[in-house]
Amino acid sequence: MTHPTSESLPASGRVGPDVRPDAARNGAGPATAGAGWVLILAAAAQFVLQLDFSIINVALPAIQRQLGFTAAGLQWVVTGYALTYGALLLAGGRAADLIGRRRALLIGLTAFGLSSLTGGLATSGLMLVVSRLFQGASAALVAPGALGVLTDAYTTPQARAHALGVFQGSSAAGATAGIVLGGVLTEYLGWRSVLLVNPPVIVVLAWLMARKLPADRPGSAAGRLDLPGAALATTGAGALIYGLGEGQQRGFGSAQSFGPLLAAVLLTGGFVLVERRSAEPMLPLTLLRDRARRTALVVMVLLGGVVAAYVYFVSLYLQRVRGMSTLLTGLALVPATAIVMAVSVLLTRRLQPRLGLRRTLLVALAFVGGGQLWLSTLTAHSAYATHVLPGIVLTAIGMGLAFPTSSVAITSDVPTAQRGLAGSMFVTAQQLGSAVGLAVLATIAAARTGDAGSPADGYALSYLVAAGVVVLTAIAVAVLFPPSKPAGATAPGTDTNRA
């Protein structure tokens, strides 16, 4: 990956930090024809995925009452979606490259709509859980397909940074909208409406995609799916997510948690060995030779956990400690969502050419760390305006800078035939980081609270630990992320045809 040294975009013929010299030399435009529709539809698909992940949480009490779930069984309504989504993302990304990203989007959205329909019409707990498992599997095909068509359409770093900023903003908007909309739908239309709202939306979205997205180029991704690698990656990620979920419920020393986590380690090791020897690996290890990409993946794992836990604990604090309703809690998070979207879309693309990816990430981490430190001062009597709002605003600014910047580092300089896979690497790192971070920080919070302590004490400690994780992440970026290079310097083996 090439990182020029100049600090802006002057007329001297040099390009700003992280602007790829091949794009500059070839005069590549900011986007392909019809890219506006690509951005709108890819962002809309991501919005739906994130909406559906969070919207179900509000309806859980009603679902438990009507379908007779036990407390242990109820968690699978949420965990089932996360399990198949996180486990199948790499395989979904590779499949999208092989069958075509537009086709992958249409197949994935169709399956997502059908599984939403069966979930909304479920007559038993088992039927609902199976539907959620299929929803997650469908989402694992949609997300990398959406990122793939987006990076195909936006070919220069600044244009891609803008597009990925919108894409990440739609993720944040979907997550918050799910909390607010879930509260409204559950209260007035019942829990089934949170799933039945999806099919009509998806019909419109799929129709527009079929008309507006560019057709997949024939033969652009010749090859076959690496079945052994896909099986090991899927079962390894699934075992990790399952083991972490069981650890939260039963303790990490239990056989139900320790066994799957050990299996995850062994399966991951087997995956690496298989990929080293495969003629057509599912995850070419050459993609991980780039220092910027490797470091950005580490950032997404660590930051993904911090962000997932921060939203989780803020929601619990506002409801359990401050007594807010679900709807008011969702509205209380709206400022954070608006800031993530504004920073992602308006600010990040302007900072990246001036600061470069590494310094932009460091600025982002400073904001996130500051937000977590602010939230670590929470007590049972803290006010929203003075203690919660400043913390979520600082964290949101950092998120709006960090996520699109990491997206650019991970998806840039990737051959056309592997862009779906690169997109799945980004989402996989975020999802696995969320699972690990939330499990660890929730365990820390629970241990601090104990049987008689205030939940606020546990939440505050979790935020303090999260701030420490952000500091470690910043050190990793400062040490590992490559410095800028002269505009003409090209790393050995660089694909000069990359966008």
Coordinates of C-alpha atoms in Angstrom, one line a residue, residues 104-492:
A104 CA -25.2 -11.9 -4.0
L105 CA -27.1 -8.8 -2.8
L106 CA -30.3 -9.9 -4.5
I107 CA -30.0 -13.5 -3.3
G108 CA -29.2 -12.4 0.3
L109 CA -31.9 -9.8 0.5
T110 CA -34.5 -12.2 -0.8
A111 CA -33.5 -14.8 1.8
F112 CA -33.5 -12.1 4.4
G113 CA -37.0 -11.0 3.5
L114 CA -38.3 -14.6 3.5
S115 CA -36.7 -15.4 6.9
S116 CA -38.2 -12.2 8.3
L117 CA -41.6 -13.3 7.1
T118 CA -41.3 -16.8 8.7
G119 CA -40.0 -15.2 11.9
G120 CA -42.9 -12.7 12.1
L121 CA -45.4 -15.6 11.6
A122 CA -43.7 -17.9 14.0
T123 CA -46.0 -20.1 16.1
S124 CA -43.2 -21.5 18.3
G125 CA -40.0 -20.5 19.8
L126 CA -38.1 -23.0 17.6
M127 CA -39.6 -21.5 14.5
L128 CA -38.5 -18.0 15.5
V129 CA -35.0 -19.1 16.4
V130 CA -34.5 -20.9 13.1
S131 CA -35.8 -17.9 11.2
R132 CA -33.3 -15.7 13.1
L133 CA -30.5 -18.1 12.2
F134 CA -31.4 -17.9 8.5
Q135 CA -31.6 -14.1 8.8
G136 CA -28.1 -13.9 10.0
A137 CA -26.9 -16.2 7.3
S138 CA -28.6 -14.1 4.7
A139 CA -27.1 -10.9 6.2
A140 CA -23.6 -12.5 5.8
L141 CA -24.1 -12.5 2.0
V142 CA -25.7 -9.0 1.9
A143 CA -23.0 -7.0 3.9
P144 CA -19.9 -8.0 1.9
G145 CA -21.9 -7.7 -1.4
A146 CA -22.9 -4.2 -0.5
L147 CA -19.3 -3.2 0.4
G148 CA -18.1 -4.8 -2.8
V149 CA -20.4 -2.9 -5.1
L150 CA -19.5 0.3 -3.2
T151 CA -15.8 0.0 -3.5
D152 CA -16.2 -1.0 -7.2
A153 CA -18.2 2.2 -7.9
Y154 CA -16.0 4.7 -5.9
T155 CA -12.5 4.4 -7.3
T156 CA -10.3 7.2 -5.7
P157 CA -9.5 7.4 -2.0
Q158 CA -11.3 10.6 -1.3
A159 CA -14.5 9.4 -3.1
R160 CA -14.3 6.1 -1.4
A161 CA -13.8 7.7 2.0
H162 CA -16.9 9.7 1.4
A163 CA -18.9 6.6 0.3
L164 CA -17.7 4.5 3.2
G165 CA -18.5 7.4 5.6
V166 CA -22.1 7.3 4.4
F167 CA -22.1 3.5 4.6
Q168 CA -20.9 3.6 8.2
G169 CA -23.3 6.4 9.1
S170 CA -26.2 4.2 7.8
S171 CA -25.0 1.5 10.2
A172 CA -25.2 3.8 13.2
A173 CA -28.6 5.2 12.1
G174 CA -30.0 1.7 11.6
A175 CA -28.9 0.6 15.1
T176 CA -30.5 3.6 16.8
A177 CA -33.6 3.5 14.6
G178 CA -34.1 -0.1 15.6
I179 CA -34.3 0.9 19.3
V180 CA -36.8 3.7 18.7
L181 CA -38.9 1.9 16.0
G182 CA -38.9 -1.3 18.0
G183 CA -40.4 0.5 21.0
V184 CA -43.1 2.1 18.9
L185 CA -44.0 -1.0 16.9
T186 CA -44.0 -3.3 19.9
E187 CA -46.2 -1.0 21.9
Y188 CA -48.8 -0.3 19.2
L189 CA -48.7 -3.2 16.8
G190 CA -47.2 -6.1 18.7
W191 CA -43.8 -7.9 18.6
R192 CA -44.5 -9.6 15.2
S193 CA -44.4 -6.2 13.5
V194 CA -40.7 -5.7 14.2
L195 CA -40.1 -8.6 11.7
L196 CA -43.0 -8.2 9.4
V197 CA -41.9 -4.6 8.6
N198 CA -38.9 -6.1 6.6
P199 CA -40.5 -7.9 3.6
P200 CA -42.2 -4.9 2.0
V201 CA -39.1 -2.8 2.5
I202 CA -36.9 -5.5 1.0
V203 CA -39.2 -6.0 -2.0
V204 CA -38.8 -2.3 -2.9
L205 CA -35.0 -2.4 -2.2
A206 CA -34.4 -5.5 -4.3
W207 CA -36.5 -4.1 -7.2
L208 CA -34.4 -0.9 -7.2
M209 CA -31.2 -2.9 -7.0
A210 CA -32.2 -5.1 -10.0
R211 CA -32.8 -1.9 -12.0
K212 CA -30.1 0.5 -10.8
L213 CA -27.0 -1.5 -9.9
P214 CA -24.5 -2.3 -12.6
A215 CA -24.6 -5.9 -13.9
D216 CA -21.8 -8.2 -12.6
R217 CA -19.0 -8.4 -15.1
P218 CA -18.7 -12.0 -16.5
G219 CA -15.7 -13.8 -15.4
S220 CA -14.5 -11.0 -13.1
A221 CA -13.9 -13.5 -10.3
A222 CA -13.1 -16.9 -11.8
G223 CA -12.3 -19.6 -9.3
R224 CA -14.1 -21.8 -6.8
L225 CA -15.0 -21.7 -3.2
D226 CA -12.4 -23.1 -0.9
L227 CA -14.8 -25.5 1.0
P228 CA -12.3 -26.7 3.7
G229 CA -11.3 -23.1 4.4
A230 CA -14.9 -22.0 4.5
A231 CA -15.9 -24.8 6.8
L232 CA -13.1 -24.1 9.2
A233 CA -13.6 -20.3 9.2
T234 CA -17.4 -20.7 9.7
T235 CA -17.1 -23.3 12.5
G236 CA -14.3 -21.4 14.2
A237 CA -16.1 -18.1 14.2
G238 CA -19.3 -19.8 15.3
A239 CA -17.6 -21.6 18.1
L240 CA -16.1 -18.3 19.3
I241 CA -19.4 -16.5 19.3
Y242 CA -21.2 -19.4 20.9
G243 CA -18.6 -19.8 23.6
L244 CA -18.6 -16.2 24.5
G245 CA -22.4 -16.1 24.7
E246 CA -22.3 -19.2 27.0
G247 CA -19.6 -17.5 29.1
Q248 CA -21.8 -14.5 29.7
Q249 CA -24.6 -16.8 30.8
R250 CA -22.8 -19.5 32.7
G251 CA -19.3 -18.2 33.4
F252 CA -16.2 -18.7 31.3
G253 CA -15.0 -21.6 33.4
S254 CA -18.0 -23.7 32.5
A255 CA -17.7 -26.6 30.1
Q256 CA -20.4 -24.9 27.9
S257 CA -18.1 -21.9 27.4
F258 CA -14.6 -23.4 27.7
G259 CA -15.1 -26.2 25.2
P260 CA -16.3 -24.0 22.3
L261 CA -13.6 -21.4 23.0
L262 CA -10.9 -24.1 22.9
A263 CA -12.5 -25.4 19.7
A264 CA -12.4 -21.9 18.2
V265 CA -8.7 -21.7 18.8
L266 CA -8.0 -25.1 17.3
L267 CA -10.3 -24.5 14.3
T268 CA -8.6 -21.1 13.6
G269 CA -5.2 -22.8 13.7
G270 CA -6.5 -25.4 11.2
F271 CA -7.9 -22.6 9.0
V272 CA -4.5 -20.9 8.8
L273 CA -2.7 -24.2 7.9
V274 CA -5.3 -25.0 5.2
E275 CA -5.1 -21.5 3.7
R276 CA -1.3 -21.7 3.5
R277 CA -1.5 -24.9 1.4
S278 CA -4.6 -24.2 -0.7
A279 CA -4.2 -23.3 -4.4
E280 CA -7.3 -21.1 -4.2
P281 CA -7.6 -20.1 -0.6
M282 CA -10.8 -18.5 0.7
L283 CA -8.7 -15.9 2.5
P284 CA -5.5 -15.3 0.5
L285 CA -2.9 -14.6 3.2
T286 CA -1.3 -12.2 0.9
L287 CA -4.1 -9.8 1.7
L288 CA -2.7 -9.7 5.3
R289 CA 0.9 -8.7 4.2
D290 CA -0.1 -5.1 4.0
R291 CA 0.7 -3.4 7.4
A292 CA -2.0 -0.8 7.1
R293 CA -4.7 -3.5 6.4
R294 CA -3.4 -5.7 9.3
T295 CA -3.4 -2.8 11.7
A296 CA -6.8 -1.6 10.6
L297 CA -8.2 -5.0 11.2
V298 CA -6.8 -5.0 14.7
V299 CA -8.4 -1.6 15.3
M300 CA -11.7 -2.9 14.2
V301 CA -11.5 -5.9 16.5
L302 CA -10.6 -3.8 19.6
L303 CA -12.8 -0.8 18.8
G304 CA -15.7 -3.0 17.8
G305 CA -15.8 -4.4 21.3
V306 CA -15.5 -0.9 22.9
V307 CA -18.4 0.5 20.8
A308 CA -20.7 -2.5 21.3
A309 CA -20.2 -2.4 25.0
Y310 CA -20.6 1.4 25.2
V311 CA -24.1 1.3 23.6
Y312 CA -25.1 -1.7 25.6
F313 CA -24.2 -0.1 29.0
V314 CA -25.6 3.3 28.2
S315 CA -28.9 1.6 27.3
L316 CA -28.9 -0.4 30.5
Y317 CA -27.9 2.6 32.6
L318 CA -30.6 4.9 31.3
Q319 CA -33.3 2.2 31.7
R320 CA -32.3 0.3 34.9
V321 CA -30.6 3.1 36.8
R322 CA -32.3 6.3 35.6
G323 CA -35.7 4.6 34.9
M324 CA -36.1 5.8 31.3
S325 CA -38.5 3.9 29.0
T326 CA -37.2 2.0 26.0
L327 CA -38.5 4.8 23.6
L328 CA -36.8 7.6 25.6
T329 CA -33.6 5.6 25.7
G330 CA -33.6 5.3 22.0
L331 CA -34.2 9.0 21.7
A332 CA -31.4 9.7 24.1
L333 CA -29.0 7.9 21.7
V334 CA -30.2 9.9 18.7
P335 CA -27.5 12.7 19.2
A336 CA -24.8 10.1 19.1
T337 CA -26.2 8.6 15.9
A338 CA -26.5 12.1 14.3
I339 CA -22.9 12.9 15.1
V340 CA -21.6 9.6 13.8
M341 CA -23.4 10.3 10.5
A342 CA -22.3 13.9 10.2
V343 CA -18.7 13.2 11.1
S344 CA -18.6 10.1 8.8
V345 CA -20.1 11.9 5.8
L346 CA -18.8 15.5 6.2
L347 CA -15.6 15.5 8.2
T348 CA -13.7 12.3 7.7
R349 CA -13.3 12.6 4.0
R350 CA -11.8 16.1 4.5
L351 CA -9.4 15.1 7.3
Q352 CA -8.0 11.9 5.6
P353 CA -6.2 13.7 2.7
R354 CA -4.7 16.3 5.2
L355 CA -3.8 14.0 8.1
G356 CA -3.4 10.6 6.4
L357 CA -4.9 7.4 7.7
R358 CA -2.7 6.9 10.6
R359 CA -3.1 10.3 12.2
T360 CA -6.8 10.3 11.4
L361 CA -7.1 7.1 13.4
L362 CA -5.1 8.5 16.3
V363 CA -7.4 11.5 16.4
A364 CA -10.4 9.2 16.3
L365 CA -9.0 7.1 19.2
A366 CA -8.3 10.2 21.3
F367 CA -12.0 11.1 21.0
V368 CA -13.2 7.6 21.8
G369 CA -10.9 7.3 24.7
G370 CA -12.0 10.7 26.1
G371 CA -15.6 9.6 25.8
Q372 CA -15.0 6.4 27.7
L373 CA -13.1 8.2 30.4
W374 CA -16.0 10.7 30.8
L375 CA -18.5 7.8 31.0
S376 CA -16.3 6.1 33.7
T377 CA -17.4 8.8 36.1
L378 CA -21.0 7.7 36.1
T379 CA -22.8 7.1 39.4
A380 CA -26.3 6.1 40.3
H381 CA -27.3 9.8 40.4
S382 CA -25.5 11.1 37.3
A383 CA -27.6 13.3 35.0
Y384 CA -28.0 12.6 31.3
A385 CA -27.1 16.1 30.2
T386 CA -23.9 16.4 32.2
H387 CA -22.5 12.9 32.4
V388 CA -24.0 10.7 29.7
L389 CA -24.4 13.1 26.8
P390 CA -20.8 14.5 26.7
G391 CA -19.5 10.9 26.9
I392 CA -21.6 9.6 24.0
V393 CA -20.9 12.7 21.9
L394 CA -17.1 12.3 22.3
T395 CA -17.3 8.6 21.5
A396 CA -19.5 9.3 18.5
I397 CA -17.1 11.8 17.0
G398 CA -14.3 9.2 17.3
M399 CA -16.5 6.5 15.8
G400 CA -17.4 8.7 12.9
L401 CA -13.7 9.2 12.2
A402 CA -12.4 5.7 12.9
F403 CA -14.8 3.4 11.1
P404 CA -14.7 4.9 7.6
T405 CA -10.9 5.4 8.0
S406 CA -10.4 1.7 8.9
S407 CA -12.7 0.8 6.0
V408 CA -10.5 2.7 3.5
A409 CA -7.3 1.0 4.9
I410 CA -8.9 -2.4 4.7
T411 CA -10.5 -2.2 1.3
S412 CA -7.9 -0.1 -0.6
D413 CA -5.4 -1.7 -3.0
V414 CA -7.4 -4.9 -3.2
P415 CA -7.7 -6.6 -6.6
T416 CA -11.2 -6.3 -8.1
A417 CA -11.8 -10.0 -7.8
Q418 CA -11.4 -9.9 -4.0
R419 CA -13.3 -6.7 -3.0
G420 CA -16.2 -8.6 -1.6
L421 CA -13.8 -10.6 0.6
A422 CA -12.1 -7.4 1.8
G423 CA -15.5 -6.0 2.7
S424 CA -16.3 -9.2 4.7
M425 CA -12.9 -9.0 6.5
F426 CA -13.9 -5.5 7.7
V427 CA -17.3 -6.6 8.9
T428 CA -16.0 -9.8 10.4
A429 CA -13.4 -8.0 12.5
Q430 CA -16.1 -5.6 13.7
Q431 CA -18.5 -8.4 14.6
L432 CA -16.0 -10.7 16.3
G433 CA -14.6 -7.7 18.2
S434 CA -18.1 -6.8 19.3
A435 CA -18.8 -10.3 20.6
V436 CA -15.5 -10.6 22.4
G437 CA -15.5 -7.0 23.8
L438 CA -19.1 -7.2 25.0
A439 CA -18.6 -10.5 26.7
V440 CA -15.4 -9.4 28.5
L441 CA -16.7 -6.0 29.6
A442 CA -20.1 -7.3 30.6
T443 CA -18.3 -9.9 32.8
I444 CA -16.2 -7.2 34.4
A445 CA -19.2 -5.0 35.1
A446 CA -21.1 -7.9 36.6
A447 CA -18.2 -8.9 38.9
R448 CA -17.9 -5.3 40.1
T449 CA -21.6 -5.0 40.8
G450 CA -21.9 -8.3 42.7
D451 CA -25.0 -9.2 44.5
A452 CA -25.5 -5.9 46.5
G453 CA -23.6 -3.3 44.5
S454 CA -25.1 -0.6 42.2
P455 CA -25.2 -1.5 38.5
A456 CA -23.7 2.0 37.8
D457 CA -20.5 1.0 39.6
G458 CA -20.1 -2.0 37.2
Y459 CA -20.8 0.2 34.2
A460 CA -18.3 2.8 35.3
L461 CA -15.6 0.2 35.7
S462 CA -16.3 -1.2 32.2
Y463 CA -15.9 2.2 30.7
L464 CA -12.6 2.7 32.5
V465 CA -11.3 -0.7 31.2
A466 CA -12.6 0.3 27.7
A467 CA -10.6 3.5 27.9
G468 CA -7.5 1.4 28.6
V469 CA -8.3 -0.8 25.6
V470 CA -8.5 2.4 23.4
V471 CA -5.1 3.5 24.7
L472 CA -3.6 0.1 23.7
T473 CA -5.2 0.4 20.3
A474 CA -3.7 3.9 19.8
I475 CA -0.2 2.5 20.7
A476 CA -0.7 -0.3 18.2
V477 CA -1.7 2.3 15.5
A478 CA 1.3 4.5 16.3
V479 CA 3.7 1.6 16.2
L480 CA 2.3 -0.7 13.5
F481 CA 0.5 1.5 11.0
P482 CA 3.0 2.4 8.2
P483 CA 4.2 5.9 7.8
S484 CA 3.6 7.9 4.6
K485 CA 5.8 7.1 1.7
P486 CA 6.9 9.1 -1.4
A487 CA 4.2 9.2 -4.1
G488 CA 6.2 7.0 -6.5
A489 CA 7.0 4.3 -4.0
T490 CA 5.2 1.1 -4.7
A491 CA 5.5 -1.9 -2.4
P492 CA 6.8 -5.1 -4.0

